[in-house]
Amino acid sequence: MSTAARTVTPTPAGETDDWWRDAVVYQIYPRSFADADGDGMGDLPGITDRLGALADLGVDAIWLSPFYRSPQADAGYDVADYREVDPLFGTLADFDALLARAHDLGLRVIVDLVPNHSSDRHRWFVDALAAAPGSPERDRYLFRDGLGPDGSEPPNNWQSVFGGPAWNRVAGPDGAPGQWYLHLFDPHQPDFNWDNAEVRTEFEAVLRFWLDRGVDGFRVDVAHGLVKQAGLPDFVADPALGTLGFAVPTAGDEDADEEDTVGAVGESDKGDGGDGDDKGDGGSSGAPAAEGVSHLGPMWDQDGIHEIYRDWRRVLDKYSPPRMLVAEAWVQPLTRLSRYVRSDEMHQAFNFDFLEAPWDAAVLRAVISRSLAVNTSVGATTTWVLSNHDVVRHPSRFGLAGGRWRGGIGADDPQPDAELGLRRGRAATLTMLALPGSAYLYQGEELGLPEHTTLPDSARQDPTWQRSGHTERGRDGCRVPIPWESAAPALGFSSTGKSWLPQPESFARLARDRQQDDPASTLSMYRTALRSRREHGLGRGTLSWVRDFGTDVVAFATQGVTVVTNLGRSPVALPPGGVLLASAALPGDGTLPPDTAVWIG
Ligand code: GLC
């Protein structure tokens, strides 16, 4: 077997306690993981009770989506008090108990931080509404006068991610229409003004509050949004960027020429190495980008953002054992994203190029090569992710022609092929878990859960559904409470049978108890893969492409293991060696069927 001459090498670990570099992190969506008090909403005690299942699965860490005090206008991503637990989820004492239990089990805990916006019920916003235009209270947010003779037009043309204008008008002290405030998301989520020193000081204090309690890191929500272009200029539409100011990539955007991609690895060795230079280098991922130019509009990925993360890094670096930051930044191209993970900024950023990649071998190879090269160029580890609480679950995505990953699926939309989707989903997972770097799993994917694609529209709670004028179903379909016991009320999610979103019928046969002892189950595949990954040190490896299998196959060698994934339509011959793990039963004739991945050791 020949391996490519050029090897993509992530930076080797320099210290033993940089645990995040190869960690498998399991995302818990607290609303839907486990409900201890039976009100139909998941909670912190529910999570604590069930943590043993995650230690058994073999993950290294958990990331908790927000559980802070919140009116829940955006399922907790609208925070009213950054230092309090919402009574829906429990108390601070419940959080401390969860953290202690997790640490006892050897699991690190990452919490969500939402710094781009607060809830409109946050004390500061309430104060801002009561204060006059131009006051220090208003300066913590982005209030502006409207345009037109009577100020009745929004200050600029920006659109909210959830649909409709990104501005809302408030009443003045006399009840007459007054200023407007910016909300890149829901109107209940006013954007902070990060040019305001008080905002900066406050968030550093919030970081310390949770660090002092013992958390191991933060997932930073909308990390690319905090700083807006000075003067808040109109967004000048570029057909490539759409109305929201960011491009939604398609298969055609990817450069499928692998030789070029590997060539870029050599280039990337000259990277800036985290020297704090904000020039940017543009242009190695997706559609061509001009030198130093982001693919985004004036509300995203502004250069000034990096100063904030350098300040935060200084806060974290005072703690021992080391803590980490992972960015949720929908930034393109990858070279721009890599600026968030320079050595004096964050430790990781989610790799959404990988999540968005369709079931296409050339695209996958290109994304993997670029991801490793670009992150290596700044000394960072690469992350891999297939599902989260914002996108269609990957087994459903891969079962749908065109692979729709955003916006949800409704009962009257084309329905995914569940069997094909799960088959591809398992193969994608097995490929991901062998890649050098760190992997993020979303609760329920270890059970092979599909998206709930027939959720009644009347049950939907994601603001996207309303704000898009009922054109986008939104994200409820991936947020449905997960099944634990097939015969229990609410499938073991809550003892009373209550569930804030109804569970689909398909969840019963996918419940954890049905899969626990079945060696062919998706749960067993995840468990075995995580154990084997640890034994072989896969996350810490380097990657060499193996080119023996033709264009429809993704194959690489790492840490003495050869990983082969067949994305084509015909079987391919398996390489010599023992099969450590396969994503589906193998026919036993020495071939690897379509839509199957295998680890050979
Ligand atoms: C992030 C979260 C998403 C939330 C949005 C606004 O993208 O993942 O769930 O709606 O930020 O906070």
Coordinates of C-alpha atoms and ligand atoms in Angstrom, one line a residue:
M1 CA 0.0 0.0 0.0
S2 CA 1.3 3.4 -0.9
T3 CA 0.9 6.5 1.3
A4 CA 1.1 10.0 0.0
A5 CA 4.5 11.5 0.3
R6 CA 3.2 14.6 2.1
T7 CA 1.9 14.2 5.6
V8 CA -0.5 16.5 7.3
T9 CA 0.8 16.9 10.8
P10 CA -1.0 18.6 13.6
T11 CA 1.3 20.3 16.1
P12 CA 2.3 17.6 18.6
A13 CA 1.2 18.2 22.2
G14 CA 3.7 20.2 24.1
E15 CA 2.4 19.5 27.5
T16 CA 0.5 16.8 29.2
D17 CA -2.3 18.9 30.5
D18 CA -3.5 20.3 27.2
W19 CA -6.4 17.8 27.5
W20 CA -8.6 19.5 24.9
R21 CA -6.3 18.8 22.0
D22 CA -7.7 15.3 21.5
A23 CA -10.7 15.4 23.8
V24 CA -14.0 13.9 22.8
V25 CA -16.6 16.4 24.1
Y26 CA -20.2 15.5 24.5
Q27 CA -22.7 18.3 24.2
I28 CA -25.6 18.2 26.7
Y29 CA -28.6 20.2 25.8
P30 CA -30.0 20.6 29.3
R31 CA -33.6 21.0 28.2
S32 CA -33.6 17.6 26.6
F33 CA -31.2 15.3 28.4
A34 CA -32.9 14.1 31.5
D35 CA -35.7 15.6 33.7
A36 CA -35.4 14.8 37.4
D37 CA -38.4 16.8 38.7
G38 CA -40.9 15.5 36.1
D39 CA -42.0 18.9 34.7
G40 CA -41.2 17.9 31.2
M41 CA -38.1 20.1 31.0
G42 CA -34.6 18.6 31.5
D43 CA -32.6 19.9 34.5
L44 CA -29.2 19.8 36.2
P45 CA -30.1 17.1 38.8
G46 CA -31.3 14.9 35.8
I47 CA -27.9 15.4 34.1
T48 CA -26.1 14.5 37.3
D49 CA -28.1 11.3 37.7
R50 CA -27.2 10.2 34.2
L51 CA -23.6 11.2 34.0
G52 CA -22.5 7.6 34.6
A53 CA -23.8 6.7 31.1
L54 CA -21.4 9.2 29.6
A55 CA -18.4 7.9 31.5
D56 CA -19.4 4.5 30.3
L57 CA -19.6 5.8 26.7
G58 CA -16.0 6.9 27.1
V59 CA -16.1 10.7 26.4
D60 CA -13.6 13.0 28.0
A61 CA -15.7 16.1 28.7
I62 CA -19.2 17.5 28.5
W63 CA -20.3 20.9 27.2
L64 CA -23.5 22.2 28.7
S65 CA -25.7 24.5 26.6
P66 CA -27.0 27.4 28.7
F67 CA -28.8 26.8 32.0
Y68 CA -28.6 30.4 33.3
R69 CA -31.5 32.5 34.4
S70 CA -33.4 33.2 31.2
P71 CA -36.9 33.9 29.9
Q72 CA -36.1 31.2 27.3
A73 CA -37.0 33.3 24.3
D74 CA -34.2 31.4 22.5
A75 CA -34.0 28.3 24.6
G76 CA -31.6 29.8 27.1
Y77 CA -29.3 31.7 24.7
D78 CA -31.1 34.8 26.0
V79 CA -29.4 35.2 29.4
A80 CA -30.9 37.5 32.0
D81 CA -28.4 36.7 34.7
Y82 CA -25.0 35.2 33.9
R83 CA -24.3 34.1 37.5
E84 CA -27.5 32.3 38.3
V85 CA -29.1 29.0 37.3
D86 CA -32.6 29.3 36.0
P87 CA -35.2 27.7 38.3
L88 CA -36.3 25.6 35.3
F89 CA -32.9 23.8 35.6
G90 CA -32.2 23.9 39.3
T91 CA -29.9 25.9 41.5
L92 CA -26.3 26.9 41.8
A93 CA -25.9 24.1 44.4
D94 CA -27.2 21.7 41.7
F95 CA -24.6 23.0 39.4
D96 CA -21.9 22.4 42.0
A97 CA -23.1 18.9 42.5
L98 CA -23.1 18.2 38.8
L99 CA -19.5 19.5 38.5
A100 CA -18.3 17.5 41.4
R101 CA -19.9 14.3 40.1
A102 CA -18.5 14.9 36.6
H103 CA -15.0 15.4 38.0
D104 CA -15.3 12.3 40.1
L105 CA -16.1 10.4 37.0
G106 CA -13.1 11.9 35.2
L107 CA -15.3 14.1 33.0
R108 CA -14.3 17.8 32.4
V109 CA -17.1 20.4 32.2
I110 CA -17.3 23.2 29.6
V111 CA -20.1 25.7 30.0
D112 CA -21.7 28.0 27.4
L113 CA -20.9 31.7 27.5
V114 CA -23.2 34.0 25.5
P115 CA -21.4 37.4 25.2
N116 CA -22.8 38.8 21.9
H117 CA -26.2 39.6 23.5
S118 CA -28.2 39.3 26.6
S119 CA -31.9 38.8 27.3
D120 CA -34.1 41.9 27.1
R121 CA -34.8 41.0 30.7
H122 CA -31.2 41.4 31.8
R123 CA -31.0 44.1 34.4
W124 CA -28.7 46.2 32.2
F125 CA -31.2 46.2 29.3
V126 CA -34.1 47.0 31.6
D127 CA -32.1 50.0 32.9
A128 CA -31.2 51.0 29.4
L129 CA -34.9 51.2 28.4
A130 CA -35.6 53.4 31.4
A131 CA -32.7 55.7 30.7
A132 CA -32.4 58.5 28.1
P133 CA -30.8 58.3 24.7
G134 CA -27.1 58.9 25.1
S135 CA -27.0 57.7 28.7
P136 CA -24.3 55.4 30.1
E137 CA -27.1 52.7 30.5
R138 CA -27.9 52.8 26.8
D139 CA -24.2 52.7 25.8
R140 CA -23.9 49.1 27.0
Y141 CA -26.1 48.1 24.1
L142 CA -26.3 49.3 20.5
F143 CA -29.0 52.0 20.5
R144 CA -29.3 54.3 17.5
D145 CA -31.7 56.9 16.2
G146 CA -33.8 55.8 13.3
L147 CA -33.5 57.2 9.8
G148 CA -36.0 59.3 8.0
P149 CA -37.6 62.6 9.1
D150 CA -39.4 61.0 12.1
G151 CA -36.8 58.3 12.8
S152 CA -39.2 55.6 11.8
E153 CA -36.8 53.6 9.6
P154 CA -34.2 51.3 11.1
P155 CA -30.7 52.7 11.4
N156 CA -29.3 50.4 8.7
N157 CA -30.4 47.5 6.6
W158 CA -29.1 44.6 8.6
Q159 CA -31.3 41.5 8.9
S160 CA -31.7 39.2 11.9
V161 CA -30.4 35.7 11.7
F162 CA -33.8 34.5 12.8
G163 CA -35.6 36.5 10.1
G164 CA -36.8 40.1 9.8
P165 CA -34.9 43.3 10.5
A166 CA -32.1 43.3 13.1
W167 CA -33.5 46.4 14.7
N168 CA -36.4 47.0 17.1
R169 CA -37.8 50.4 18.0
V170 CA -38.4 51.3 21.7
A171 CA -40.7 53.8 23.2
G172 CA -39.2 56.9 24.7
P173 CA -39.8 58.0 28.3
D174 CA -43.0 59.9 27.2
G175 CA -44.3 56.8 25.4
A176 CA -43.6 58.2 22.0
P177 CA -41.6 56.0 19.5
G178 CA -37.9 56.5 20.3
Q179 CA -34.5 54.9 19.4
W180 CA -33.8 51.5 17.9
Y181 CA -31.6 48.8 19.3
L182 CA -29.7 46.1 17.4
H183 CA -30.4 42.4 17.8
L184 CA -28.6 40.1 15.4
F185 CA -30.9 37.3 16.6
D186 CA -34.3 37.6 18.3
P187 CA -35.7 41.0 19.4
H188 CA -35.5 39.5 22.9
Q189 CA -31.7 39.3 22.5
P190 CA -30.2 42.8 22.3
D191 CA -26.6 43.0 21.2
F192 CA -24.0 44.3 23.7
N193 CA -21.8 47.2 22.8
W194 CA -18.3 45.7 23.1
D195 CA -16.7 49.1 22.7
N196 CA -18.0 49.8 26.2
A197 CA -15.4 49.2 28.9
E198 CA -18.0 48.1 31.4
V199 CA -19.2 45.3 29.1
R200 CA -15.6 44.0 28.8
T201 CA -15.0 44.1 32.6
E202 CA -18.3 42.4 33.3
F203 CA -17.6 39.5 31.1
E204 CA -14.1 38.9 32.5
A205 CA -15.8 38.8 35.9
V206 CA -18.3 36.3 34.6
L207 CA -15.5 34.1 33.3
R208 CA -13.8 34.3 36.8
F209 CA -17.1 33.5 38.5
W210 CA -17.4 30.1 36.7
L211 CA -13.6 29.4 36.7
D212 CA -13.6 29.9 40.4
R213 CA -16.4 27.3 40.7
G214 CA -14.1 24.9 38.9
V215 CA -15.4 24.7 35.3
D216 CA -12.8 23.5 32.8
G217 CA -13.7 25.8 29.9
F218 CA -16.2 27.8 27.9
R219 CA -17.9 27.3 24.6
V220 CA -18.2 30.9 23.3
D221 CA -21.5 31.6 21.6
V222 CA -21.5 33.6 18.4
A223 CA -17.8 34.3 18.9
H224 CA -17.5 36.1 15.6
G225 CA -20.3 38.7 16.3
L226 CA -19.2 40.8 19.3
V227 CA -17.5 43.6 17.4
K228 CA -19.4 45.4 14.6
Q229 CA -17.8 47.5 11.9
A230 CA -17.4 51.1 13.0
G231 CA -20.3 53.3 12.0
L232 CA -22.6 50.2 11.5
P233 CA -22.6 50.7 7.7
D234 CA -25.3 49.2 5.5
F235 CA -24.6 45.6 4.4
V236 CA -23.9 45.8 0.7
A237 CA -25.5 42.7 -0.7
D238 CA -23.1 40.3 -2.4
P239 CA -24.9 37.4 -4.1
A240 CA -22.3 35.1 -2.6
L241 CA -23.1 36.2 0.9
G242 CA -26.9 36.1 0.9
T243 CA -29.0 38.5 3.0
L244 CA -27.5 37.5 6.3
G245 CA -23.9 38.4 5.4
F246 CA -22.5 34.9 5.3
A247 CA -22.3 32.3 2.6
V248 CA -23.9 28.9 3.0
P249 CA -21.4 26.6 1.3
T250 CA -22.4 23.9 -1.2
A251 CA -20.5 21.0 -2.7
G252 CA -19.5 23.1 -5.7
D253 CA -17.7 25.6 -3.4
E254 CA -15.1 23.1 -2.5
D255 CA -12.0 22.8 -4.4
A256 CA -12.0 19.1 -5.1
D257 CA -8.5 19.0 -6.4
E258 CA -6.6 17.2 -3.7
E259 CA -3.2 17.9 -5.1
D260 CA -3.8 21.6 -4.7
T261 CA -5.0 21.1 -1.2
V262 CA -2.0 19.2 -0.1
G263 CA 0.1 21.9 -1.8
A264 CA -1.6 24.4 0.5
V265 CA -0.3 22.4 3.5
G266 CA 3.2 23.3 2.6
E267 CA 2.2 26.9 2.2
S268 CA 0.6 26.9 5.6
D269 CA 3.8 26.0 7.3
K270 CA 4.7 29.7 6.8
G271 CA 1.7 30.7 8.9
D272 CA 1.8 33.5 11.5
G273 CA 2.2 31.2 14.5
G274 CA 0.0 33.3 16.7
D275 CA 2.0 36.5 16.6
G276 CA -1.1 38.7 17.0
D277 CA -0.9 40.1 13.5
D278 CA -4.4 40.9 12.3
K279 CA -3.7 41.1 8.6
G280 CA -5.4 37.8 7.8
D281 CA -4.4 35.6 4.9
G282 CA -7.7 34.6 3.2
G283 CA -8.4 32.4 0.4
S284 CA -7.7 28.7 1.1
S285 CA -11.2 27.4 1.7
G286 CA -14.3 27.5 -0.4
A287 CA -14.9 30.3 -3.0
P288 CA -11.8 32.4 -3.5
A289 CA -11.4 35.2 -1.0
A290 CA -9.4 38.3 -1.6
E291 CA -6.3 38.8 0.5
G292 CA -7.3 39.5 4.1
V293 CA -11.0 39.7 3.3
S294 CA -13.6 37.8 5.3
H295 CA -16.5 36.2 3.5
L296 CA -18.8 37.9 5.9
G297 CA -20.8 41.1 6.2
P298 CA -20.0 44.1 8.5
M299 CA -21.7 42.5 11.5
W300 CA -19.3 39.5 11.7
D301 CA -15.7 38.6 12.1
Q302 CA -14.3 42.1 12.6
D303 CA -10.6 42.4 13.3
G304 CA -11.2 44.1 16.7
I305 CA -12.7 41.0 18.1
H306 CA -9.3 39.3 18.7
E307 CA -8.3 41.8 21.3
I308 CA -11.2 40.5 23.5
Y309 CA -10.1 36.9 23.2
R310 CA -6.5 37.8 24.0
D311 CA -7.8 39.5 27.2
W312 CA -9.9 36.4 28.1
R313 CA -6.9 34.2 27.4
R314 CA -4.9 36.1 30.0
V315 CA -7.7 35.6 32.5
L316 CA -7.8 31.8 31.8
D317 CA -4.1 31.4 31.9
K318 CA -4.0 32.4 35.5
Y319 CA -5.9 29.2 36.4
S320 CA -4.5 25.8 37.1
P321 CA -5.1 23.1 35.9
P322 CA -5.4 24.8 32.5
R323 CA -8.8 25.8 31.2
M324 CA -10.0 26.2 27.6
L325 CA -12.0 28.3 25.2
V326 CA -13.8 26.9 22.1
A327 CA -15.3 29.4 19.6
E328 CA -18.6 29.0 17.9
A329 CA -17.7 31.1 14.9
W330 CA -19.4 30.7 11.6
V331 CA -16.5 32.2 9.8
Q332 CA -15.2 31.6 6.3
P333 CA -12.7 31.0 4.9
L334 CA -10.9 28.6 7.3
T335 CA -7.9 30.9 7.3
R336 CA -10.0 33.6 8.9
L337 CA -11.4 31.1 11.4
S338 CA -7.8 30.0 12.4
R339 CA -7.2 33.6 13.7
Y340 CA -9.5 32.8 16.6
V341 CA -7.2 30.0 17.7
R342 CA -3.8 31.6 17.5
S343 CA -1.6 30.8 20.5
D344 CA -2.7 33.8 22.6
E345 CA -6.4 33.5 21.8
M346 CA -8.8 30.6 22.0
H347 CA -7.8 27.0 22.1
Q348 CA -10.3 25.6 19.6
A349 CA -13.0 26.6 17.2
F350 CA -15.8 24.4 15.9
N351 CA -15.1 23.2 12.4
F352 CA -18.3 23.9 10.6
D353 CA -16.8 23.3 7.2
F354 CA -16.6 19.6 8.2
L355 CA -20.2 19.7 9.5
E356 CA -21.4 21.2 6.3
A357 CA -19.6 18.9 4.0
P358 CA -21.9 16.8 1.9
W359 CA -21.5 13.0 1.4
D360 CA -18.8 13.4 -1.2
A361 CA -15.3 11.9 -0.9
A362 CA -13.5 14.8 -2.7
V363 CA -15.1 17.4 -0.6
L364 CA -14.4 15.5 2.6
R365 CA -10.7 15.0 1.7
A366 CA -10.4 18.7 0.9
V367 CA -12.0 19.9 4.1
I368 CA -9.9 17.5 6.2
S369 CA -6.6 18.5 4.6
R370 CA -7.4 22.2 4.8
S371 CA -8.6 22.0 8.4
L372 CA -5.4 20.3 9.6
A373 CA -3.2 22.5 7.5
V374 CA -4.8 25.8 8.6
N375 CA -5.0 25.0 12.3
T376 CA -1.4 23.6 12.3
S377 CA -0.2 26.8 10.8
V378 CA -1.2 28.6 14.0
G379 CA -0.3 25.8 16.3
A380 CA -3.9 24.9 17.1
T381 CA -5.6 21.5 17.3
T382 CA -8.4 20.8 14.7
T383 CA -11.9 20.0 15.9
W384 CA -14.5 17.8 14.2
V385 CA -18.2 18.0 14.6
L386 CA -21.2 16.5 12.7
S387 CA -24.2 17.5 14.8
N388 CA -25.3 20.1 17.4
H389 CA -28.5 21.8 18.6
D390 CA -28.6 24.2 15.7
V391 CA -28.5 21.8 12.7
V392 CA -30.4 18.8 11.3
R393 CA -29.0 15.7 12.9
H394 CA -26.4 14.1 10.7
P395 CA -28.1 10.7 10.1
S396 CA -31.1 12.7 8.7
R397 CA -28.9 15.1 6.7
F398 CA -27.1 12.2 5.0
G399 CA -30.5 10.5 4.2
L400 CA -31.7 13.5 2.3
A401 CA -30.9 14.3 -1.3
G402 CA -29.0 17.6 -1.2
G403 CA -28.2 17.1 2.5
R404 CA -30.2 20.0 4.0
W405 CA -28.5 20.9 7.3
R406 CA -30.1 24.2 8.3
G407 CA -33.6 25.3 8.8
G408 CA -35.2 22.1 9.9
I409 CA -37.5 19.6 8.2
G410 CA -41.3 19.6 8.4
A411 CA -43.9 16.8 7.8
D412 CA -44.7 18.1 4.3
D413 CA -41.0 18.4 3.3
P414 CA -39.3 15.5 1.5
Q415 CA -38.5 13.0 4.2
P416 CA -35.0 11.5 4.7
D417 CA -34.2 7.9 3.9
A418 CA -33.7 6.8 7.5
E419 CA -31.8 3.6 6.8
L420 CA -29.4 5.2 4.3
G421 CA -28.9 8.2 6.5
L422 CA -28.0 6.1 9.6
R423 CA -25.7 4.0 7.5
R424 CA -23.8 7.0 6.2
G425 CA -24.1 8.8 9.6
R426 CA -22.3 5.9 11.3
A427 CA -19.6 5.8 8.6
A428 CA -19.1 9.6 8.9
T429 CA -18.8 9.2 12.7
L430 CA -16.3 6.5 12.5
T431 CA -14.2 8.6 10.0
M432 CA -14.4 11.6 12.3
L433 CA -13.4 9.7 15.5
A434 CA -10.1 8.6 13.9
L435 CA -9.0 12.1 12.7
P436 CA -6.2 13.9 14.6
G437 CA -7.7 16.5 16.9
S438 CA -10.7 16.8 19.1
A439 CA -14.3 15.7 18.4
Y440 CA -17.6 17.1 19.5
L441 CA -20.6 14.8 19.8
Y442 CA -24.2 16.0 20.3
Q443 CA -26.4 14.2 22.8
G444 CA -28.3 11.3 21.2
E445 CA -26.0 10.8 18.2
E446 CA -24.5 7.8 20.0
L447 CA -28.0 6.3 19.7
G448 CA -28.2 7.1 16.0
L449 CA -31.1 9.4 16.7
P450 CA -32.7 11.0 13.6
E451 CA -34.1 14.5 13.4
H452 CA -37.8 14.6 14.4
T453 CA -39.0 15.5 10.9
T454 CA -42.8 15.3 11.6
L455 CA -43.0 17.4 14.6
P456 CA -46.4 19.2 14.7
D457 CA -45.9 22.8 13.7
S458 CA -48.1 23.7 16.7
A459 CA -45.4 22.3 19.0
R460 CA -42.5 24.3 17.6
Q461 CA -40.7 26.7 20.0
D462 CA -37.7 27.9 18.0
P463 CA -38.2 31.6 17.3
T464 CA -37.0 31.0 13.7
W465 CA -40.4 29.5 12.8
Q466 CA -42.3 32.6 13.7
R467 CA -39.7 35.2 12.6
S468 CA -39.2 33.6 9.2
G469 CA -42.9 33.9 8.6
H470 CA -43.2 30.1 8.8
T471 CA -40.8 29.5 6.0
E472 CA -38.1 27.9 8.1
R473 CA -39.1 25.1 10.5
G474 CA -36.2 25.9 12.8
R475 CA -34.2 23.8 15.1
D476 CA -36.7 22.0 17.3
G477 CA -36.4 18.8 15.4
C478 CA -32.9 18.2 16.7
R479 CA -33.7 19.2 20.3
V480 CA -36.3 16.6 21.2
P481 CA -35.8 14.9 24.6
I482 CA -33.6 11.8 24.2
P483 CA -34.8 8.2 24.9
W484 CA -33.3 6.3 27.8
E485 CA -35.7 3.3 28.5
S486 CA -38.0 2.1 25.7
A487 CA -40.8 1.1 28.0
A488 CA -40.7 4.0 30.5
P489 CA -42.9 7.2 30.4
A490 CA -41.3 9.7 28.0
L491 CA -38.9 7.0 27.2
G492 CA -37.2 7.5 30.5
F493 CA -36.6 11.3 29.9
S494 CA -39.0 12.2 32.8
S495 CA -40.8 10.0 35.3
T496 CA -44.1 11.7 34.7
G497 CA -44.1 11.2 30.9
K498 CA -44.0 14.9 30.3
S499 CA -41.7 16.2 27.6
W500 CA -41.5 19.8 26.4
L501 CA -41.3 18.6 22.8
P502 CA -43.1 15.4 21.7
Q503 CA -40.8 12.4 20.9
P504 CA -41.2 10.7 17.6
E505 CA -42.2 7.0 17.5
S506 CA -38.8 6.0 16.1
F507 CA -37.1 6.9 19.4
A508 CA -38.5 3.9 21.3
R509 CA -36.5 1.3 19.5
L510 CA -33.4 3.6 19.7
A511 CA -33.6 3.9 23.5
R512 CA -30.4 3.4 25.3
D513 CA -31.6 0.3 27.1
R514 CA -32.3 -1.4 23.8
Q515 CA -28.8 -0.7 22.5
Q516 CA -26.8 -1.2 25.6
D517 CA -26.0 -4.9 25.1
D518 CA -26.5 -5.2 21.4
P519 CA -23.0 -5.4 19.8
A520 CA -24.4 -4.2 16.4
S521 CA -26.1 -1.1 17.9
T522 CA -24.9 2.4 17.2
L523 CA -24.3 2.9 20.9
S524 CA -21.9 -0.1 20.9
M525 CA -20.1 1.3 17.8
Y526 CA -19.6 4.7 19.5
R527 CA -18.4 3.0 22.8
T528 CA -16.0 0.7 21.0
A529 CA -14.7 3.5 18.8
L530 CA -14.0 5.7 21.7
R531 CA -12.1 3.0 23.6
S532 CA -10.1 2.1 20.5
R533 CA -9.4 5.7 19.8
R534 CA -7.9 6.1 23.2
E535 CA -5.9 2.9 23.0
H536 CA -4.4 3.9 19.7
G537 CA -4.0 7.6 20.6
L538 CA -5.8 8.5 17.4
G539 CA -6.7 12.1 18.3
R540 CA -3.0 12.8 18.9
G541 CA -1.9 11.3 15.6
T542 CA -0.8 12.6 12.3
L543 CA -2.6 11.9 9.0
S544 CA -1.3 10.5 5.8
W545 CA -3.6 10.1 2.8
V546 CA -3.8 6.6 1.3
R547 CA -4.5 6.8 -2.4
D548 CA -5.1 3.2 -3.4
F549 CA -8.9 3.2 -3.5
G550 CA -10.0 5.7 -6.2
T551 CA -11.7 9.0 -6.0
D552 CA -14.9 7.9 -4.1
V553 CA -13.0 6.7 -1.1
V554 CA -11.6 8.6 1.8
A555 CA -8.6 6.7 3.2
F556 CA -5.9 7.7 5.6
A557 CA -3.4 6.2 7.9
T558 CA -2.9 7.4 11.4
Q559 CA -1.2 5.9 14.5
G560 CA -0.8 2.6 12.8
V561 CA -4.5 2.4 11.9
T562 CA -5.8 2.7 8.4
V563 CA -9.2 4.2 8.0
V564 CA -11.2 3.6 4.8
T565 CA -14.6 5.1 4.1
N566 CA -16.4 4.2 0.9
L567 CA -18.6 7.0 -0.3
G568 CA -19.0 5.5 -3.8
R569 CA -21.6 3.2 -5.2
S570 CA -19.4 0.0 -5.6
P571 CA -17.6 -2.1 -3.1
V572 CA -13.8 -1.7 -2.8
A573 CA -11.2 -4.2 -1.8
L574 CA -10.2 -4.0 1.9
P575 CA -6.5 -3.4 2.6
P576 CA -4.7 -6.2 4.4
G577 CA -4.8 -6.2 8.2
G578 CA -7.3 -7.0 11.0
V579 CA -10.6 -5.1 11.1
L580 CA -10.7 -3.2 14.4
L581 CA -14.1 -1.7 13.8
A582 CA -16.6 -1.3 11.0
S583 CA -19.6 1.0 10.8
A584 CA -21.8 -1.8 9.3
A585 CA -21.6 -5.5 9.0
L586 CA -18.9 -6.5 6.4
P587 CA -19.8 -9.2 3.8
G588 CA -16.8 -11.3 4.6
D589 CA -15.5 -11.4 1.0
G590 CA -12.7 -9.0 1.6
T591 CA -14.6 -6.0 0.3
L592 CA -15.9 -2.8 1.9
P593 CA -19.5 -2.0 0.8
P594 CA -20.7 1.5 -0.1
D595 CA -21.5 3.9 2.7
T596 CA -19.3 2.0 5.1
A597 CA -16.2 3.0 7.1
V598 CA -13.6 0.6 8.6
W599 CA -10.6 0.9 10.9
I600 CA -7.9 -1.6 10.0
G601 CA -5.1 -2.2 12.5
Ligands
GLC1 C1 -25.7 30.2 18.7 C2 -26.4 29.1 19.4 C3 -27.8 29.2 19.0 C4 -28.4 30.5 19.4 C5 -27.6 31.6 18.8 C6 -28.0 32.9 19.4 O1 -25.6 30.1 17.3 O2 -25.8 27.9 19.1 O3 -28.6 28.1 19.5 O4 -29.7 30.6 18.9 O5 -26.2 31.5 19.0 O6 -27.5 33.0 20.8

